[in-house]
Amino acid sequence: MSRVTGNIVQPILVRVVLMLAGLWVVPIWLAIVAGTKTNAEYASTGIFEFGSGVEWINFGMFFVAPFNFGLNILNSLTISVGAVVVSLVIAFPVSYAISIGRHRLRGAVLAVCILIFLLPLESVAFPIYLFSKMIGMYGNQGFMVLTLGITGSAFATFLLSNVMRHVPADVVDAAHIDGAGRWVTLTRVVWPLMLPTVLTVALLLYVFNWNEYLLSLLLLPDSSSYTVPIAISAVDYGQRGGAPGQLVAAGAVLGSLPSLIIFLFFQRTLVRGITAGASSG
């Protein structure tokens, strides 16, 4: 019966996955098509129709004045990666304490993490904005890194702790018998076992941070500090010369490339991390 059910369900699942993949690919394809057109072709041809040639200049223009998109990519990379590091530095020891250390406040910590994770960041964006002005950190990228890192640590703690509690107790006990303290156990025993899951969480946090819009808009007013989403919106709304639609599309493609490259590079690690999480659950 299970084999028959599998033969029926598997083709359906494959079709559903392909449909979802198509929904993800179509907007990217439309942006690529639009980004390769001239201004006249963008206005006169269909959305799925390429122009008479490929206007690579639409992509190249983003790296010269007044756009200087390379600086925006660097800003996004700095903030996204920095926030991921902050999140993991907080989340990994906390996850160890409440999962392997069996801290008595485990339930309360996880409840707070879930609450922070479910709370829309937009609901606290204005208080964060006021706080940044109060302490003189308004417009500072470091404050943006700390803000995203602290909020992201709740998500990281929730995921890491649920996987970490399935680390074999015998492995941890053996390390303690050999004289390893908690720090050595954490860094030399638990860390290698958790590395695929840690990298998976890091990739997810990286995408969240890269796509963050409202906080970047509120906390980074200087154009030299713009992240990629803010820079693209500035192009779209004319703050950098009133660029036409094909340039906005080209910017959207360029803005997605760093995340796409990182995901392709760490694809196997991501699959291993997801598999480890599924098997531990």
PDB file of C-alpha atoms in Angstrom:
ATOM      1  CA  MET A   1       0.000   0.000   0.000  1.00  0.00           C
ATOM      2  CA  SER A   2       2.799   2.425   0.860  1.00  0.00           C
ATOM      3  CA  ARG A   3       4.540   1.755  -2.464  1.00  0.00           C
ATOM      4  CA  VAL A   4       1.314   2.394  -4.373  1.00  0.00           C
ATOM      5  CA  THR A   5       0.724   5.591  -2.410  1.00  0.00           C
ATOM      6  CA  GLY A   6       4.282   6.702  -3.094  1.00  0.00           C
ATOM      7  CA  ASN A   7       3.874   6.096  -6.829  1.00  0.00           C
ATOM      8  CA  ILE A   8       0.789   8.321  -6.803  1.00  0.00           C
ATOM      9  CA  VAL A   9       2.047  11.074  -4.515  1.00  0.00           C
ATOM     10  CA  GLN A  10       5.580  11.463  -5.899  1.00  0.00           C
ATOM     11  CA  PRO A  11       4.587  12.707  -9.401  1.00  0.00           C
ATOM     12  CA  ILE A  12       2.168  15.164  -7.790  1.00  0.00           C
ATOM     13  CA  LEU A  13       4.882  16.495  -5.494  1.00  0.00           C
ATOM     14  CA  VAL A  14       7.285  16.851  -8.420  1.00  0.00           C
ATOM     15  CA  ARG A  15       4.718  18.892 -10.356  1.00  0.00           C
ATOM     16  CA  VAL A  16       3.990  21.089  -7.337  1.00  0.00           C
ATOM     17  CA  VAL A  17       7.703  21.754  -6.797  1.00  0.00           C
ATOM     18  CA  LEU A  18       8.174  22.591 -10.481  1.00  0.00           C
ATOM     19  CA  MET A  19       5.218  24.987 -10.359  1.00  0.00           C
ATOM     20  CA  LEU A  20       6.636  26.731  -7.287  1.00  0.00           C
ATOM     21  CA  ALA A  21      10.050  26.927  -8.951  1.00  0.00           C
ATOM     22  CA  GLY A  22       8.385  28.463 -11.998  1.00  0.00           C
ATOM     23  CA  LEU A  23       6.724  31.105  -9.847  1.00  0.00           C
ATOM     24  CA  TRP A  24      10.178  31.999  -8.505  1.00  0.00           C
ATOM     25  CA  VAL A  25      11.886  32.011 -11.904  1.00  0.00           C
ATOM     26  CA  VAL A  26       9.297  34.053 -13.838  1.00  0.00           C
ATOM     27  CA  PRO A  27       9.927  37.420 -12.068  1.00  0.00           C
ATOM     28  CA  ILE A  28      13.685  36.977 -12.469  1.00  0.00           C
ATOM     29  CA  TRP A  29      13.244  36.149 -16.142  1.00  0.00           C
ATOM     30  CA  LEU A  30      11.039  39.209 -16.670  1.00  0.00           C
ATOM     31  CA  ALA A  31      13.642  41.415 -14.969  1.00  0.00           C
ATOM     32  CA  ILE A  32      16.415  40.008 -17.189  1.00  0.00           C
ATOM     33  CA  VAL A  33      14.335  40.529 -20.335  1.00  0.00           C
ATOM     34  CA  ALA A  34      13.408  44.079 -19.341  1.00  0.00           C
ATOM     35  CA  GLY A  35      16.959  44.922 -18.310  1.00  0.00           C
ATOM     36  CA  THR A  36      18.354  44.106 -21.764  1.00  0.00           C
ATOM     37  CA  LYS A  37      16.055  46.467 -23.705  1.00  0.00           C
ATOM     38  CA  THR A  38      16.444  50.025 -24.877  1.00  0.00           C
ATOM     39  CA  ASN A  39      14.107  52.701 -23.574  1.00  0.00           C
ATOM     40  CA  ALA A  40      11.957  52.574 -26.721  1.00  0.00           C
ATOM     41  CA  GLU A  41      11.801  48.758 -26.734  1.00  0.00           C
ATOM     42  CA  TYR A  42      10.857  48.700 -23.070  1.00  0.00           C
ATOM     43  CA  ALA A  43       7.800  50.834 -23.847  1.00  0.00           C
ATOM     44  CA  SER A  44       6.775  49.119 -27.098  1.00  0.00           C
ATOM     45  CA  THR A  45       7.485  45.370 -26.748  1.00  0.00           C
ATOM     46  CA  GLY A  46       5.791  42.709 -24.632  1.00  0.00           C
ATOM     47  CA  ILE A  47       7.042  41.776 -21.191  1.00  0.00           C
ATOM     48  CA  PHE A  48       8.281  38.345 -22.365  1.00  0.00           C
ATOM     49  CA  GLU A  49       9.787  39.646 -25.610  1.00  0.00           C
ATOM     50  CA  PHE A  50      13.485  40.442 -25.981  1.00  0.00           C
ATOM     51  CA  GLY A  51      14.549  43.577 -27.796  1.00  0.00           C
ATOM     52  CA  SER A  52      16.500  43.674 -31.052  1.00  0.00           C
ATOM     53  CA  GLY A  53      19.741  43.346 -29.122  1.00  0.00           C
ATOM     54  CA  VAL A  54      21.139  43.015 -25.629  1.00  0.00           C
ATOM     55  CA  GLU A  55      21.765  46.374 -23.983  1.00  0.00           C
ATOM     56  CA  TRP A  56      24.498  45.417 -21.525  1.00  0.00           C
ATOM     57  CA  ILE A  57      25.044  49.116 -20.926  1.00  0.00           C
ATOM     58  CA  ASN A  58      21.945  49.074 -18.706  1.00  0.00           C
ATOM     59  CA  PHE A  59      23.874  46.890 -16.270  1.00  0.00           C
ATOM     60  CA  GLY A  60      27.163  48.742 -16.640  1.00  0.00           C
ATOM     61  CA  MET A  61      25.605  52.142 -15.923  1.00  0.00           C
ATOM     62  CA  PHE A  62      24.923  51.078 -12.341  1.00  0.00           C
ATOM     63  CA  PHE A  63      28.622  51.040 -11.543  1.00  0.00           C
ATOM     64  CA  VAL A  64      29.294  54.656 -12.542  1.00  0.00           C
ATOM     65  CA  ALA A  65      27.960  57.983 -11.290  1.00  0.00           C
ATOM     66  CA  PRO A  66      25.307  58.819 -10.251  1.00  0.00           C
ATOM     67  CA  PHE A  67      24.464  55.228  -9.271  1.00  0.00           C
ATOM     68  CA  ASN A  68      27.748  53.743  -7.918  1.00  0.00           C
ATOM     69  CA  PHE A  69      25.973  50.447  -7.315  1.00  0.00           C
ATOM     70  CA  GLY A  70      29.198  48.711  -6.321  1.00  0.00           C
ATOM     71  CA  LEU A  71      29.230  50.738  -3.095  1.00  0.00           C
ATOM     72  CA  ASN A  72      25.633  49.710  -2.378  1.00  0.00           C
ATOM     73  CA  ILE A  73      26.515  46.036  -2.866  1.00  0.00           C
ATOM     74  CA  LEU A  74      29.469  46.462  -0.511  1.00  0.00           C
ATOM     75  CA  ASN A  75      27.189  48.096   2.076  1.00  0.00           C
ATOM     76  CA  SER A  76      24.691  45.240   1.859  1.00  0.00           C
ATOM     77  CA  LEU A  77      27.431  42.621   2.127  1.00  0.00           C
ATOM     78  CA  THR A  78      28.989  44.360   5.133  1.00  0.00           C
ATOM     79  CA  ILE A  79      25.689  44.728   6.984  1.00  0.00           C
ATOM     80  CA  SER A  80      24.327  41.285   6.065  1.00  0.00           C
ATOM     81  CA  VAL A  81      27.474  39.320   6.899  1.00  0.00           C
ATOM     82  CA  GLY A  82      28.191  41.382  10.017  1.00  0.00           C
ATOM     83  CA  ALA A  83      24.669  40.835  11.334  1.00  0.00           C
ATOM     84  CA  VAL A  84      24.946  37.089  10.682  1.00  0.00           C
ATOM     85  CA  VAL A  85      28.156  36.955  12.722  1.00  0.00           C
ATOM     86  CA  VAL A  86      26.510  38.848  15.599  1.00  0.00           C
ATOM     87  CA  SER A  87      23.486  36.536  15.508  1.00  0.00           C
ATOM     88  CA  LEU A  88      25.585  33.369  15.619  1.00  0.00           C
ATOM     89  CA  VAL A  89      27.909  34.694  18.337  1.00  0.00           C
ATOM     90  CA  ILE A  90      24.823  35.221  20.512  1.00  0.00           C
ATOM     91  CA  ALA A  91      22.739  32.235  19.431  1.00  0.00           C
ATOM     92  CA  PHE A  92      25.261  29.399  19.494  1.00  0.00           C
ATOM     93  CA  PRO A  93      26.300  29.658  23.182  1.00  0.00           C
ATOM     94  CA  VAL A  94      22.689  30.304  24.215  1.00  0.00           C
ATOM     95  CA  SER A  95      21.540  27.244  22.266  1.00  0.00           C
ATOM     96  CA  TYR A  96      24.241  25.175  23.952  1.00  0.00           C
ATOM     97  CA  ALA A  97      23.189  26.385  27.399  1.00  0.00           C
ATOM     98  CA  ILE A  98      19.493  25.621  26.974  1.00  0.00           C
ATOM     99  CA  SER A  99      19.858  22.415  24.947  1.00  0.00           C
ATOM    100  CA  ILE A 100      22.921  20.531  26.140  1.00  0.00           C
ATOM    101  CA  GLY A 101      23.424  22.407  29.393  1.00  0.00           C
ATOM    102  CA  ARG A 102      19.712  21.860  30.194  1.00  0.00           C
ATOM    103  CA  HIS A 103      19.354  25.323  31.702  1.00  0.00           C
ATOM    104  CA  ARG A 104      16.234  25.659  33.836  1.00  0.00           C
ATOM    105  CA  LEU A 105      15.102  28.726  31.870  1.00  0.00           C
ATOM    106  CA  ARG A 106      15.096  26.819  28.584  1.00  0.00           C
ATOM    107  CA  GLY A 107      11.335  27.117  28.090  1.00  0.00           C
ATOM    108  CA  ALA A 108      11.294  30.825  28.874  1.00  0.00           C
ATOM    109  CA  VAL A 109      14.215  31.564  26.535  1.00  0.00           C
ATOM    110  CA  LEU A 110      12.605  29.663  23.668  1.00  0.00           C
ATOM    111  CA  ALA A 111       9.286  31.430  24.290  1.00  0.00           C
ATOM    112  CA  VAL A 112      11.007  34.820  24.102  1.00  0.00           C
ATOM    113  CA  CYS A 113      12.822  33.759  20.919  1.00  0.00           C
ATOM    114  CA  ILE A 114       9.562  32.695  19.283  1.00  0.00           C
ATOM    115  CA  LEU A 115       7.909  35.953  20.352  1.00  0.00           C
ATOM    116  CA  ILE A 116      10.731  38.063  18.905  1.00  0.00           C
ATOM    117  CA  PHE A 117      10.785  36.006  15.712  1.00  0.00           C
ATOM    118  CA  LEU A 118       7.024  36.320  15.190  1.00  0.00           C
ATOM    119  CA  LEU A 119       6.955  40.023  16.068  1.00  0.00           C
ATOM    120  CA  PRO A 120       7.096  42.062  12.837  1.00  0.00           C
ATOM    121  CA  LEU A 121      10.236  44.168  12.814  1.00  0.00           C
ATOM    122  CA  GLU A 122       8.183  46.995  11.340  1.00  0.00           C
ATOM    123  CA  SER A 123       6.234  47.272  14.611  1.00  0.00           C
ATOM    124  CA  VAL A 124       9.383  48.293  16.508  1.00  0.00           C
ATOM    125  CA  ALA A 125      11.130  50.146  13.680  1.00  0.00           C
ATOM    126  CA  PHE A 126      10.161  53.610  14.924  1.00  0.00           C
ATOM    127  CA  PRO A 127      11.314  53.003  18.539  1.00  0.00           C
ATOM    128  CA  ILE A 128      14.602  51.676  17.142  1.00  0.00           C
ATOM    129  CA  TYR A 129      14.884  54.827  15.030  1.00  0.00           C
ATOM    130  CA  LEU A 130      14.304  57.047  18.086  1.00  0.00           C
ATOM    131  CA  PHE A 131      16.797  55.019  20.137  1.00  0.00           C
ATOM    132  CA  SER A 132      19.475  55.380  17.451  1.00  0.00           C
ATOM    133  CA  LYS A 133      19.044  59.157  17.537  1.00  0.00           C
ATOM    134  CA  MET A 134      19.090  59.173  21.335  1.00  0.00           C
ATOM    135  CA  ILE A 135      22.471  57.423  21.542  1.00  0.00           C
ATOM    136  CA  GLY A 136      23.974  59.242  18.563  1.00  0.00           C
ATOM    137  CA  MET A 137      24.137  56.184  16.288  1.00  0.00           C
ATOM    138  CA  TYR A 138      21.697  57.399  13.648  1.00  0.00           C
ATOM    139  CA  GLY A 139      23.119  56.771  10.182  1.00  0.00           C
ATOM    140  CA  ASN A 140      25.758  54.386  11.548  1.00  0.00           C
ATOM    141  CA  GLN A 141      26.110  51.038   9.776  1.00  0.00           C
ATOM    142  CA  GLY A 142      27.425  49.454  12.959  1.00  0.00           C
ATOM    143  CA  PHE A 143      24.131  50.153  14.705  1.00  0.00           C
ATOM    144  CA  MET A 144      22.306  48.546  11.775  1.00  0.00           C
ATOM    145  CA  VAL A 145      24.523  45.464  12.097  1.00  0.00           C
ATOM    146  CA  LEU A 146      23.834  45.179  15.826  1.00  0.00           C
ATOM    147  CA  THR A 147      20.089  45.681  15.368  1.00  0.00           C
ATOM    148  CA  LEU A 148      19.736  43.000  12.703  1.00  0.00           C
ATOM    149  CA  GLY A 149      22.152  40.728  14.554  1.00  0.00           C
ATOM    150  CA  ILE A 150      20.264  40.886  17.850  1.00  0.00           C
ATOM    151  CA  THR A 151      16.847  40.404  16.254  1.00  0.00           C
ATOM    152  CA  GLY A 152      18.162  37.588  14.061  1.00  0.00           C
ATOM    153  CA  SER A 153      19.689  35.798  17.052  1.00  0.00           C
ATOM    154  CA  ALA A 154      16.184  34.846  18.231  1.00  0.00           C
ATOM    155  CA  PHE A 155      15.509  32.960  14.999  1.00  0.00           C
ATOM    156  CA  ALA A 156      18.969  31.375  15.106  1.00  0.00           C
ATOM    157  CA  THR A 157      18.585  30.313  18.747  1.00  0.00           C
ATOM    158  CA  PHE A 158      15.233  28.683  18.074  1.00  0.00           C
ATOM    159  CA  LEU A 159      16.556  26.631  15.144  1.00  0.00           C
ATOM    160  CA  LEU A 160      19.958  25.752  16.584  1.00  0.00           C
ATOM    161  CA  SER A 161      18.619  24.713  19.986  1.00  0.00           C
ATOM    162  CA  ASN A 162      16.081  22.348  18.444  1.00  0.00           C
ATOM    163  CA  VAL A 163      18.805  20.600  16.459  1.00  0.00           C
ATOM    164  CA  MET A 164      21.466  20.797  19.172  1.00  0.00           C
ATOM    165  CA  ARG A 165      19.359  18.951  21.723  1.00  0.00           C
ATOM    166  CA  HIS A 166      19.694  15.862  19.523  1.00  0.00           C
ATOM    167  CA  VAL A 167      23.489  15.853  19.787  1.00  0.00           C
ATOM    168  CA  PRO A 168      24.305  12.463  21.391  1.00  0.00           C
ATOM    169  CA  ALA A 169      24.729  12.865  25.137  1.00  0.00           C
ATOM    170  CA  ASP A 170      27.456  10.193  25.095  1.00  0.00           C
ATOM    171  CA  VAL A 171      29.649  12.423  22.935  1.00  0.00           C
ATOM    172  CA  VAL A 172      29.329  15.345  25.341  1.00  0.00           C
ATOM    173  CA  ASP A 173      29.818  13.118  28.396  1.00  0.00           C
ATOM    174  CA  ALA A 174      32.943  11.588  26.857  1.00  0.00           C
ATOM    175  CA  ALA A 175      34.395  15.053  26.338  1.00  0.00           C
ATOM    176  CA  HIS A 176      33.700  15.937  29.975  1.00  0.00           C
ATOM    177  CA  ILE A 177      35.303  12.692  31.165  1.00  0.00           C
ATOM    178  CA  ASP A 178      38.410  13.553  29.136  1.00  0.00           C
ATOM    179  CA  GLY A 179      38.627  16.814  31.059  1.00  0.00           C
ATOM    180  CA  ALA A 180      37.122  19.176  28.499  1.00  0.00           C
ATOM    181  CA  GLY A 181      35.389  22.192  29.967  1.00  0.00           C
ATOM    182  CA  ARG A 182      32.222  23.698  28.581  1.00  0.00           C
ATOM    183  CA  TRP A 183      34.029  26.065  26.261  1.00  0.00           C
ATOM    184  CA  VAL A 184      36.199  23.298  24.793  1.00  0.00           C
ATOM    185  CA  THR A 185      33.147  21.052  24.454  1.00  0.00           C
ATOM    186  CA  LEU A 186      31.263  23.844  22.735  1.00  0.00           C
ATOM    187  CA  THR A 187      33.992  24.781  20.253  1.00  0.00           C
ATOM    188  CA  ARG A 188      35.719  21.455  19.570  1.00  0.00           C
ATOM    189  CA  VAL A 189      32.951  18.881  19.987  1.00  0.00           C
ATOM    190  CA  VAL A 190      29.551  20.468  19.394  1.00  0.00           C
ATOM    191  CA  TRP A 191      30.622  23.040  16.797  1.00  0.00           C
ATOM    192  CA  PRO A 192      31.908  20.504  14.204  1.00  0.00           C
ATOM    193  CA  LEU A 193      28.744  18.421  14.625  1.00  0.00           C
ATOM    194  CA  MET A 194      26.524  21.474  14.194  1.00  0.00           C
ATOM    195  CA  LEU A 195      28.468  23.139  11.376  1.00  0.00           C
ATOM    196  CA  PRO A 196      26.097  22.170   8.495  1.00  0.00           C
ATOM    197  CA  THR A 197      23.101  23.433  10.474  1.00  0.00           C
ATOM    198  CA  VAL A 198      24.961  26.598  11.493  1.00  0.00           C
ATOM    199  CA  LEU A 199      25.787  27.361   7.862  1.00  0.00           C
ATOM    200  CA  THR A 200      22.173  26.759   6.863  1.00  0.00           C
ATOM    201  CA  VAL A 201      20.958  29.176   9.538  1.00  0.00           C
ATOM    202  CA  ALA A 202      23.631  31.662   8.451  1.00  0.00           C
ATOM    203  CA  LEU A 203      22.415  31.529   4.842  1.00  0.00           C
ATOM    204  CA  LEU A 204      18.807  32.113   5.883  1.00  0.00           C
ATOM    205  CA  LEU A 205      19.803  35.032   8.103  1.00  0.00           C
ATOM    206  CA  TYR A 206      21.928  36.446   5.303  1.00  0.00           C
ATOM    207  CA  VAL A 207      18.936  36.521   2.951  1.00  0.00           C
ATOM    208  CA  PHE A 208      16.726  38.122   5.621  1.00  0.00           C
ATOM    209  CA  ASN A 209      19.351  40.796   6.249  1.00  0.00           C
ATOM    210  CA  TRP A 210      20.036  41.405   2.557  1.00  0.00           C
ATOM    211  CA  ASN A 211      16.352  42.010   1.826  1.00  0.00           C
ATOM    212  CA  GLU A 212      15.714  44.229   4.864  1.00  0.00           C
ATOM    213  CA  TYR A 213      14.149  47.448   3.625  1.00  0.00           C
ATOM    214  CA  LEU A 214      12.334  49.494   6.272  1.00  0.00           C
ATOM    215  CA  LEU A 215      15.102  49.601   8.884  1.00  0.00           C
ATOM    216  CA  SER A 216      17.675  50.450   6.231  1.00  0.00           C
ATOM    217  CA  LEU A 217      15.427  53.235   4.984  1.00  0.00           C
ATOM    218  CA  LEU A 218      14.971  54.654   8.503  1.00  0.00           C
ATOM    219  CA  LEU A 219      18.471  54.216   9.914  1.00  0.00           C
ATOM    220  CA  LEU A 220      20.705  54.913   6.892  1.00  0.00           C
ATOM    221  CA  PRO A 221      19.694  58.279   5.378  1.00  0.00           C
ATOM    222  CA  ASP A 222      22.995  58.998   3.618  1.00  0.00           C
ATOM    223  CA  SER A 223      23.115  57.788  -0.003  1.00  0.00           C
ATOM    224  CA  SER A 224      26.670  56.545   0.557  1.00  0.00           C
ATOM    225  CA  SER A 225      25.269  54.101   3.141  1.00  0.00           C
ATOM    226  CA  TYR A 226      22.372  52.820   1.023  1.00  0.00           C
ATOM    227  CA  THR A 227      21.904  49.076   0.832  1.00  0.00           C
ATOM    228  CA  VAL A 228      20.875  47.379  -2.418  1.00  0.00           C
ATOM    229  CA  PRO A 229      17.071  47.465  -1.846  1.00  0.00           C
ATOM    230  CA  ILE A 230      17.187  51.161  -0.917  1.00  0.00           C
ATOM    231  CA  ALA A 231      19.422  51.977  -3.883  1.00  0.00           C
ATOM    232  CA  ILE A 232      17.042  50.252  -6.306  1.00  0.00           C
ATOM    233  CA  SER A 233      14.055  52.097  -4.854  1.00  0.00           C
ATOM    234  CA  ALA A 234      16.001  55.366  -5.119  1.00  0.00           C
ATOM    235  CA  VAL A 235      16.528  54.649  -8.818  1.00  0.00           C
ATOM    236  CA  ASP A 236      12.871  53.708  -9.254  1.00  0.00           C
ATOM    237  CA  TYR A 237      11.544  56.870  -7.607  1.00  0.00           C
ATOM    238  CA  GLY A 238      13.951  59.232  -9.322  1.00  0.00           C
ATOM    239  CA  GLN A 239      16.271  60.105  -6.446  1.00  0.00           C
ATOM    240  CA  ARG A 240      19.229  59.241  -8.677  1.00  0.00           C
ATOM    241  CA  GLY A 241      18.220  60.838 -11.913  1.00  0.00           C
ATOM    242  CA  GLY A 242      14.789  59.371 -12.646  1.00  0.00           C
ATOM    243  CA  ALA A 243      16.044  56.228 -14.391  1.00  0.00           C
ATOM    244  CA  PRO A 244      13.685  54.423 -16.802  1.00  0.00           C
ATOM    245  CA  GLY A 245      12.159  51.040 -16.108  1.00  0.00           C
ATOM    246  CA  GLN A 246      14.789  48.945 -17.890  1.00  0.00           C
ATOM    247  CA  LEU A 247      17.474  50.342 -15.584  1.00  0.00           C
ATOM    248  CA  VAL A 248      15.389  49.486 -12.528  1.00  0.00           C
ATOM    249  CA  ALA A 249      15.017  45.935 -13.864  1.00  0.00           C
ATOM    250  CA  ALA A 250      18.766  45.701 -14.492  1.00  0.00           C
ATOM    251  CA  GLY A 251      19.405  46.897 -10.936  1.00  0.00           C
ATOM    252  CA  ALA A 252      17.062  44.250  -9.554  1.00  0.00           C
ATOM    253  CA  VAL A 253      19.003  41.551 -11.419  1.00  0.00           C
ATOM    254  CA  LEU A 254      22.346  42.884 -10.203  1.00  0.00           C
ATOM    255  CA  GLY A 255      21.034  43.127  -6.649  1.00  0.00           C
ATOM    256  CA  SER A 256      20.009  39.466  -6.606  1.00  0.00           C
ATOM    257  CA  LEU A 257      23.293  38.119  -7.997  1.00  0.00           C
ATOM    258  CA  PRO A 258      25.374  38.134  -4.761  1.00  0.00           C
ATOM    259  CA  SER A 259      22.767  36.110  -2.868  1.00  0.00           C
ATOM    260  CA  LEU A 260      22.314  33.742  -5.810  1.00  0.00           C
ATOM    261  CA  ILE A 261      26.064  33.149  -6.097  1.00  0.00           C
ATOM    262  CA  ILE A 262      26.379  32.469  -2.373  1.00  0.00           C
ATOM    263  CA  PHE A 263      23.472  30.014  -2.459  1.00  0.00           C
ATOM    264  CA  LEU A 264      24.952  28.162  -5.438  1.00  0.00           C
ATOM    265  CA  PHE A 265      28.351  28.029  -3.745  1.00  0.00           C
ATOM    266  CA  PHE A 266      26.933  26.636  -0.483  1.00  0.00           C
ATOM    267  CA  GLN A 267      24.212  24.488  -2.067  1.00  0.00           C
ATOM    268  CA  ARG A 268      25.523  21.162  -0.769  1.00  0.00           C
ATOM    269  CA  THR A 269      26.069  22.576   2.701  1.00  0.00           C
ATOM    270  CA  LEU A 270      22.516  23.909   2.710  1.00  0.00           C
ATOM    271  CA  VAL A 271      21.112  20.492   1.778  1.00  0.00           C
ATOM    272  CA  ARG A 272      23.209  18.791   4.471  1.00  0.00           C
ATOM    273  CA  GLY A 273      21.996  21.273   7.070  1.00  0.00           C
ATOM    274  CA  ILE A 274      18.350  20.788   6.139  1.00  0.00           C
ATOM    275  CA  THR A 275      18.810  17.008   6.162  1.00  0.00           C
ATOM    276  CA  ALA A 276      20.454  17.154   9.592  1.00  0.00           C
ATOM    277  CA  GLY A 277      17.584  19.237  10.942  1.00  0.00           C
ATOM    278  CA  ALA A 278      14.975  16.898   9.484  1.00  0.00           C
ATOM    279  CA  SER A 279      16.659  13.754  10.804  1.00  0.00           C
ATOM    280  CA  SER A 280      17.061  15.253  14.276  1.00  0.00           C
ATOM    281  CA  GLY A 281      13.409  16.223  14.408  1.00  0.00           C
TER     282      GLY A 281
END
